[in-house]
GROMACS .gro file of N, CA, C and O in nm:
model
  364
    1MET      N    1   2.433   0.771   2.604
    1MET     CA    2   2.318   0.682   2.618
    1MET      C    3   2.291   0.659   2.767
    1MET      O    4   2.382   0.618   2.839
    2PRO      N    5   2.169   0.680   2.810
    2PRO     CA    6   2.137   0.657   2.950
    2PRO      C    7   2.125   0.507   2.980
    2PRO      O    8   2.089   0.428   2.894
    3LYS      N    9   2.156   0.474   3.103
    3LYS     CA   10   2.130   0.338   3.151
    3LYS      C   11   1.982   0.331   3.187
    3LYS      O   12   1.920   0.433   3.216
    4ILE      N   13   1.929   0.211   3.186
    4ILE     CA   14   1.788   0.190   3.221
    4ILE      C   15   1.780   0.089   3.335
    4ILE      O   16   1.842  -0.017   3.329
    5ARG      N   17   1.703   0.125   3.437
    5ARG     CA   18   1.678   0.035   3.548
    5ARG      C   19   1.527   0.027   3.570
    5ARG      O   20   1.458   0.128   3.556
    6LEU      N   21   1.480  -0.091   3.602
    6LEU     CA   22   1.337  -0.112   3.627
    6LEU      C   23   1.316  -0.147   3.773
    6LEU      O   24   1.379  -0.238   3.825
    7ARG      N   25   1.230  -0.073   3.841
    7ARG     CA   26   1.195  -0.109   3.978
    7ARG      C   27   1.115  -0.238   3.976
    7ARG      O   28   1.043  -0.265   3.879
    8PRO      N   29   1.122  -0.318   4.083
    8PRO     CA   30   1.044  -0.443   4.086
    8PRO      C   31   0.896  -0.419   4.062
    8PRO      O   32   0.830  -0.497   3.993
    9SER      N   33   0.841  -0.312   4.117
    9SER     CA   34   0.698  -0.283   4.096
    9SER      C   35   0.668  -0.256   3.949
    9SER      O   36   0.561  -0.291   3.899
   10PHE      N   37   0.763  -0.198   3.877
   10PHE     CA   38   0.746  -0.172   3.735
   10PHE      C   39   0.736  -0.304   3.659
   10PHE      O   40   0.650  -0.319   3.571
   11SER      N   41   0.821  -0.398   3.692
   11SER     CA   42   0.819  -0.527   3.622
   11SER      C   43   0.684  -0.596   3.639
   11SER      O   44   0.631  -0.653   3.543
   12ARG      N   45   0.627  -0.589   3.759
   12ARG     CA   46   0.495  -0.649   3.782
   12ARG      C   47   0.388  -0.577   3.700
   12ARG      O   48   0.302  -0.640   3.639
   13GLN      N   49   0.392  -0.444   3.701
   13GLN     CA   50   0.295  -0.366   3.624
   13GLN      C   51   0.307  -0.395   3.474
   13GLN      O   52   0.206  -0.405   3.404
   14LEU      N   53   0.431  -0.407   3.429
   14LEU     CA   54   0.455  -0.433   3.287
   14LEU      C   55   0.394  -0.567   3.244
   14LEU      O   56   0.330  -0.576   3.140
   15ARG      N   57   0.411  -0.670   3.327
   15ARG     CA   58   0.350  -0.800   3.294
   15ARG      C   59   0.198  -0.787   3.283
   15ARG      O   60   0.136  -0.841   3.193
   16LYS      N   61   0.139  -0.715   3.377
   16LYS     CA   62  -0.006  -0.695   3.376
   16LYS      C   63  -0.049  -0.610   3.256
   16LYS      O   64  -0.148  -0.641   3.189
   17PHE      N   65   0.026  -0.506   3.228
   17PHE     CA   66  -0.005  -0.413   3.119
   17PHE      C   67   0.001  -0.481   2.982
   17PHE      O   68  -0.076  -0.449   2.893
   18THR      N   69   0.094  -0.575   2.966
   18THR     CA   70   0.114  -0.639   2.835
   18THR      C   71   0.052  -0.778   2.825
   18THR      O   72   0.060  -0.842   2.720
   19LYS      N   73  -0.012  -0.824   2.932
   19LYS     CA   74  -0.070  -0.958   2.933
   19LYS      C   75  -0.166  -0.977   2.815
   19LYS      O   76  -0.257  -0.897   2.793
   20LYS      N   77  -0.138  -1.081   2.738
   20LYS     CA   78  -0.221  -1.118   2.623
   20LYS      C   79  -0.231  -1.006   2.519
   20LYS      O   80  -0.328  -0.996   2.445
   21ASN      N   81  -0.130  -0.919   2.515
   21ASN     CA   82  -0.131  -0.810   2.418
   21ASN      C   83   0.010  -0.792   2.363
   21ASN      O   84   0.087  -0.709   2.412
   22ASN      N   85   0.044  -0.870   2.263
   22ASN     CA   86   0.178  -0.869   2.207
   22ASN      C   87   0.214  -0.734   2.144
   22ASN      O   88   0.329  -0.692   2.149
   23ASP      N   89   0.116  -0.666   2.085
   23ASP     CA   90   0.142  -0.535   2.026
   23ASP      C   91   0.189  -0.435   2.132
   23ASP      O   92   0.281  -0.357   2.110
   24ARG      N   93   0.125  -0.439   2.247
   24ARG     CA   94   0.163  -0.350   2.357
   24ARG      C   95   0.304  -0.383   2.406
   24ARG      O   96   0.383  -0.295   2.434
   25LYS      N   97   0.331  -0.513   2.417
   25LYS     CA   98   0.464  -0.556   2.462
   25LYS      C   99   0.572  -0.504   2.367
   25LYS      O  100   0.675  -0.453   2.410
   26GLU      N  101   0.547  -0.518   2.238
   26GLU     CA  102   0.644  -0.470   2.139
   26GLU      C  103   0.658  -0.318   2.142
   26GLU      O  104   0.768  -0.264   2.126
   27ALA      N  105   0.548  -0.248   2.165
   27ALA     CA  106   0.553  -0.101   2.173
   27ALA      C  107   0.635  -0.055   2.292
   27ALA      O  108   0.712   0.042   2.282
   28VAL      N  109   0.623  -0.124   2.405
   28VAL     CA  110   0.703  -0.089   2.523
   28VAL      C  111   0.850  -0.116   2.496
   28VAL      O  112   0.936  -0.031   2.525
   29LYS      N  113   0.881  -0.231   2.439
   29LYS     CA  114   1.020  -0.264   2.405
   29LYS      C  115   1.080  -0.159   2.312
   29LYS      O  116   1.193  -0.116   2.331
   30GLU      N  117   1.004  -0.119   2.211
   30GLU     CA  118   1.053  -0.021   2.115
   30GLU      C  119   1.075   0.115   2.181
   30GLU      O  120   1.174   0.182   2.154
   31ALA      N  121   0.984   0.155   2.268
   31ALA     CA  122   1.001   0.284   2.337
   31ALA      C  123   1.127   0.282   2.424
   31ALA      O  124   1.204   0.378   2.424
   32LEU      N  125   1.148   0.173   2.497
   32LEU     CA  126   1.268   0.164   2.581
   32LEU      C  127   1.395   0.159   2.497
   32LEU      O  128   1.496   0.220   2.532
   33ARG      N  129   1.390   0.089   2.385
   33ARG     CA  130   1.507   0.082   2.295
   33ARG      C  131   1.540   0.220   2.241
   33ARG      O  132   1.655   0.263   2.244
   34ARG      N  133   1.439   0.289   2.192
   34ARG     CA  134   1.462   0.424   2.138
   34ARG      C  135   1.514   0.518   2.245
   34ARG      O  136   1.603   0.599   2.221
   35PHE      N  137   1.456   0.509   2.365
   35PHE     CA  138   1.500   0.595   2.475
   35PHE      C  139   1.647   0.569   2.507
   35PHE      O  140   1.724   0.662   2.528
   36HIS      N  141   1.684   0.443   2.512
   36HIS     CA  142   1.823   0.407   2.542
   36HIS      C  143   1.919   0.465   2.438
   36HIS      O  144   2.026   0.516   2.472
   37LEU      N  145   1.880   0.460   2.312
   37LEU     CA  146   1.965   0.511   2.205
   37LEU      C  147   1.964   0.663   2.195
   37LEU      O  148   2.066   0.725   2.166
   38ASP      N  149   1.846   0.724   2.218
   38ASP     CA  150   1.833   0.869   2.206
   38ASP      C  151   1.711   0.916   2.285
   38ASP      O  152   1.599   0.914   2.233
   39PRO      N  153   1.731   0.962   2.409
   39PRO     CA  154   1.617   1.004   2.491
   39PRO      C  155   1.534   1.116   2.428
   39PRO      O  156   1.417   1.132   2.462
   40ASP      N  157   1.593   1.190   2.337
   40ASP     CA  158   1.520   1.300   2.273
   40ASP      C  159   1.454   1.260   2.141
   40ASP      O  160   1.408   1.346   2.066
   41TYR      N  161   1.447   1.129   2.114
   41TYR     CA  162   1.384   1.082   1.991
   41TYR      C  163   1.242   1.140   1.984
   41TYR      O  164   1.165   1.130   2.081
   42PRO      N  165   1.207   1.203   1.873
   42PRO     CA  166   1.080   1.279   1.865
   42PRO      C  167   0.954   1.202   1.903
   42PRO      O  168   0.867   1.256   1.973
   43SER      N  169   0.941   1.077   1.862
   43SER     CA  170   0.815   1.006   1.889
   43SER      C  171   0.798   0.971   2.037
   43SER      O  172   0.688   0.934   2.078
   44LEU      N  173   0.902   0.983   2.117
   44LEU     CA  174   0.891   0.952   2.259
   44LEU      C  175   0.821   1.063   2.338
   44LEU      O  176   0.767   1.038   2.445
   45HIS      N  177   0.824   1.183   2.285
   45HIS     CA  178   0.761   1.298   2.353
   45HIS      C  179   0.805   1.305   2.499
   45HIS      O  180   0.721   1.311   2.590
   46LEU      N  181   0.935   1.304   2.521
   46LEU     CA  182   0.992   1.316   2.655
   46LEU      C  183   0.935   1.438   2.725
   46LEU      O  184   0.933   1.547   2.669
   47GLU      N  185   0.884   1.417   2.847
   47GLU     CA  186   0.816   1.526   2.917
   47GLU      C  187   0.843   1.516   3.067
   47GLU      O  188   0.832   1.409   3.125
   48LYS      N  189   0.877   1.628   3.128
   48LYS     CA  190   0.893   1.636   3.273
   48LYS      C  191   0.760   1.684   3.331
   48LYS      O  192   0.705   1.784   3.286
   49LEU      N  193   0.711   1.612   3.431
   49LEU     CA  194   0.584   1.650   3.492
   49LEU      C  195   0.608   1.769   3.585
   49LEU      O  196   0.696   1.766   3.671
   50SER      N  197   0.530   1.869   3.567
   50SER     CA  198   0.543   1.994   3.641
   50SER      C  199   0.540   1.972   3.792
   50SER      O  200   0.453   1.900   3.843
   51GLY      N  201   0.635   2.032   3.862
   51GLY     CA  202   0.637   2.026   4.008
   51GLY      C  203   0.687   1.894   4.066
   51GLY      O  204   0.671   1.871   4.185
   52THR      N  205   0.744   1.807   3.983
   52THR     CA  206   0.792   1.677   4.031
   52THR      C  207   0.928   1.648   3.968
   52THR      O  208   0.975   1.720   3.881
   53ASP      N  209   0.989   1.537   4.012
   53ASP     CA  210   1.111   1.486   3.949
   53ASP      C  211   1.079   1.378   3.847
   53ASP      O  212   1.167   1.311   3.797
   54THR      N  213   0.951   1.359   3.821
   54THR     CA  214   0.904   1.251   3.733
   54THR      C  215   0.904   1.295   3.587
   54THR      O  216   0.862   1.405   3.553
   55TRP      N  217   0.951   1.204   3.502
   55TRP     CA  218   0.952   1.222   3.358
   55TRP      C  219   0.869   1.112   3.295
   55TRP      O  220   0.848   1.006   3.356
   56THR      N  221   0.823   1.135   3.172
   56THR     CA  222   0.750   1.031   3.099
   56THR      C  223   0.797   1.025   2.955
   56THR      O  224   0.848   1.123   2.900
   57ILE      N  225   0.780   0.907   2.896
   57ILE     CA  226   0.796   0.890   2.752
   57ILE      C  227   0.671   0.819   2.701
   57ILE      O  228   0.607   0.742   2.773
   58ARG      N  229   0.640   0.843   2.577
   58ARG     CA  230   0.519   0.789   2.516
   58ARG      C  231   0.540   0.648   2.463
   58ARG      O  232   0.641   0.620   2.398
   59ILE      N  233   0.446   0.561   2.494
   59ILE     CA  234   0.440   0.428   2.434
   59ILE      C  235   0.353   0.437   2.309
   59ILE      O  236   0.388   0.390   2.202
   60ASP      N  237   0.235   0.495   2.327
   60ASP     CA  238   0.141   0.520   2.219
   60ASP      C  239   0.058   0.641   2.260
   60ASP      O  240   0.089   0.705   2.361
   61SER      N  241  -0.047   0.670   2.189
   61SER     CA  242  -0.121   0.794   2.216
   61SER      C  243  -0.185   0.799   2.354
   61SER      O  244  -0.209   0.907   2.407
   62GLY      N  245  -0.211   0.684   2.417
   62GLY     CA  246  -0.279   0.685   2.545
   62GLY      C  247  -0.198   0.634   2.663
   62GLY      O  248  -0.245   0.637   2.776
   63ASN      N  249  -0.076   0.585   2.638
   63ASN     CA  250   0.001   0.521   2.745
   63ASN      C  251   0.144   0.573   2.751
   63ASN      O  252   0.202   0.608   2.647
   64ARG      N  253   0.197   0.575   2.873
   64ARG     CA  254   0.331   0.628   2.895
   64ARG      C  255   0.410   0.541   2.992
   64ARG      O  256   0.353   0.466   3.070
   65LEU      N  257   0.541   0.559   2.985
   65LEU     CA  258   0.634   0.501   3.081
   65LEU      C  259   0.681   0.615   3.170
   65LEU      O  260   0.724   0.719   3.120
   66PHE      N  261   0.674   0.596   3.302
   66PHE     CA  262   0.712   0.700   3.398
   66PHE      C  263   0.846   0.662   3.461
   66PHE      O  264   0.868   0.545   3.496
   67PHE      N  265   0.932   0.762   3.481
   67PHE     CA  266   1.063   0.735   3.539
   67PHE      C  267   1.118   0.859   3.610
   67PHE      O  268   1.066   0.969   3.595
   68VAL      N  269   1.221   0.835   3.690
   68VAL     CA  270   1.299   0.943   3.750
   68VAL      C  271   1.444   0.919   3.713
   68VAL      O  272   1.484   0.805   3.684
   69TRP      N  273   1.523   1.025   3.714
   69TRP     CA  274   1.667   1.011   3.689
   69TRP      C  275   1.736   0.980   3.820
   69TRP      O  276   1.699   1.031   3.925
   70SER      N  277   1.840   0.899   3.815
   70SER     CA  278   1.922   0.870   3.933
   70SER      C  279   1.990   0.999   3.979
   70SER      O  280   1.998   1.097   3.903
   71ASP      N  281   2.041   0.999   4.100
   71ASP     CA  282   2.112   1.117   4.151
   71ASP      C  283   2.231   1.154   4.062
   71ASP      O  284   2.262   1.272   4.048
   72GLU      N  285   2.293   1.055   4.002
   72GLU     CA  286   2.406   1.081   3.912
   72GLU      C  287   2.360   1.134   3.777
   72GLU      O  288   2.439   1.188   3.701
   73GLY      N  289   2.233   1.114   3.745
   73GLY     CA  290   2.177   1.164   3.620
   73GLY      C  291   2.207   1.080   3.498
   73GLY      O  292   2.177   1.119   3.386
   74ASP      N  293   2.265   0.960   3.518
   74ASP     CA  294   2.300   0.877   3.403
   74ASP      C  295   2.211   0.754   3.388
   74ASP      O  296   2.223   0.678   3.294
   75THR      N  297   2.117   0.736   3.483
   75THR     CA  298   2.030   0.619   3.482
   75THR      C  299   1.885   0.662   3.496
   75THR      O  300   1.850   0.736   3.587
   76ALA      N  301   1.801   0.613   3.406
   76ALA     CA  302   1.657   0.635   3.415
   76ALA      C  303   1.598   0.516   3.490
   76ALA      O  304   1.618   0.401   3.452
   77ILE      N  305   1.527   0.546   3.598
   77ILE     CA  306   1.469   0.442   3.681
   77ILE      C  307   1.318   0.440   3.656
   77ILE      O  308   1.244   0.528   3.702
   78PHE      N  309   1.273   0.342   3.579
   78PHE     CA  310   1.132   0.333   3.542
   78PHE      C  311   1.053   0.269   3.655
   78PHE      O  312   1.092   0.167   3.710
   79PHE      N  313   0.940   0.332   3.690
   79PHE     CA  314   0.863   0.284   3.804
   79PHE      C  315   0.714   0.264   3.775
   79PHE      O  316   0.643   0.208   3.856
   80TYR      N  317   0.665   0.310   3.659
   80TYR     CA  318   0.522   0.293   3.630
   80TYR      C  319   0.501   0.287   3.480
   80TYR      O  320   0.564   0.359   3.403
   81VAL      N  321   0.408   0.201   3.439
   81VAL     CA  322   0.366   0.193   3.301
   81VAL      C  323   0.214   0.194   3.301
   81VAL      O  324   0.150   0.125   3.381
   82GLY      N  325   0.155   0.279   3.216
   82GLY     CA  326   0.010   0.282   3.211
   82GLY      C  327  -0.043   0.405   3.141
   82GLY      O  328   0.028   0.470   3.064
   83SER      N  329  -0.165   0.436   3.172
   83SER     CA  330  -0.238   0.543   3.107
   83SER      C  331  -0.167   0.678   3.121
   83SER      O  332  -0.111   0.710   3.226
   84HIS      N  333  -0.175   0.756   3.016
   84HIS     CA  334  -0.121   0.892   3.018
   84HIS      C  335  -0.183   0.972   3.132
   84HIS      O  336  -0.118   1.055   3.195
   85ASN      N  337  -0.309   0.947   3.163
   85ASN     CA  338  -0.379   1.020   3.269
   85ASN      C  339  -0.329   0.986   3.408
   85ASN      O  340  -0.367   1.054   3.505
   86ALA      N  341  -0.244   0.886   3.422
   86ALA     CA  342  -0.192   0.850   3.553
   86ALA      C  343  -0.105   0.959   3.613
   86ALA      O  344  -0.079   0.960   3.732
   87TYR      N  345  -0.061   1.054   3.530
   87TYR     CA  346   0.023   1.161   3.583
   87TYR      C  347  -0.047   1.236   3.696
   87TYR      O  348   0.017   1.297   3.780
   88ARG      N  349  -0.178   1.228   3.702
   88ARG     CA  350  -0.252   1.296   3.807
   88ARG      C  351  -0.233   1.229   3.943
   88ARG      O  352  -0.249   1.293   4.046
   89THR      N  353  -0.198   1.099   3.943
   89THR     CA  354  -0.184   1.027   4.069
   89THR      C  355  -0.044   0.974   4.093
   89THR      O  356  -0.008   0.943   4.206
   90VAL      N  357   0.036   0.957   3.988
   90VAL     CA  358   0.170   0.902   4.001
   90VAL      C  359   0.268   1.014   4.030
   90VAL      O  360   0.275   1.111   3.957
   91LYS      N  361   0.343   1.000   4.137
   91LYS     CA  362   0.446   1.100   4.171
   91LYS      C  363   0.572   1.029   4.213
   91LYS      O  364   0.573   0.928   4.271
   0.00000   0.00000   0.00000
């Protein structure tokens, strides 16, 4: 099971992303829980972004959690939450 770490900027984005939207908040919690238990869980659609060290997991059909692996490879460091299309600008 991988460890999970959240960058301070991620925590701020998460508050904004889930503000007044309890369904979104629960979806993020569930995605992180599933990732912690099994990063290869099918509904997460774990994906490495081409040409980067960035990985994503799916929250829902339009939103993703972005992360990088620690140098040791045992900790996922989440740094962005938002639209699936953010992969074009998030590195």
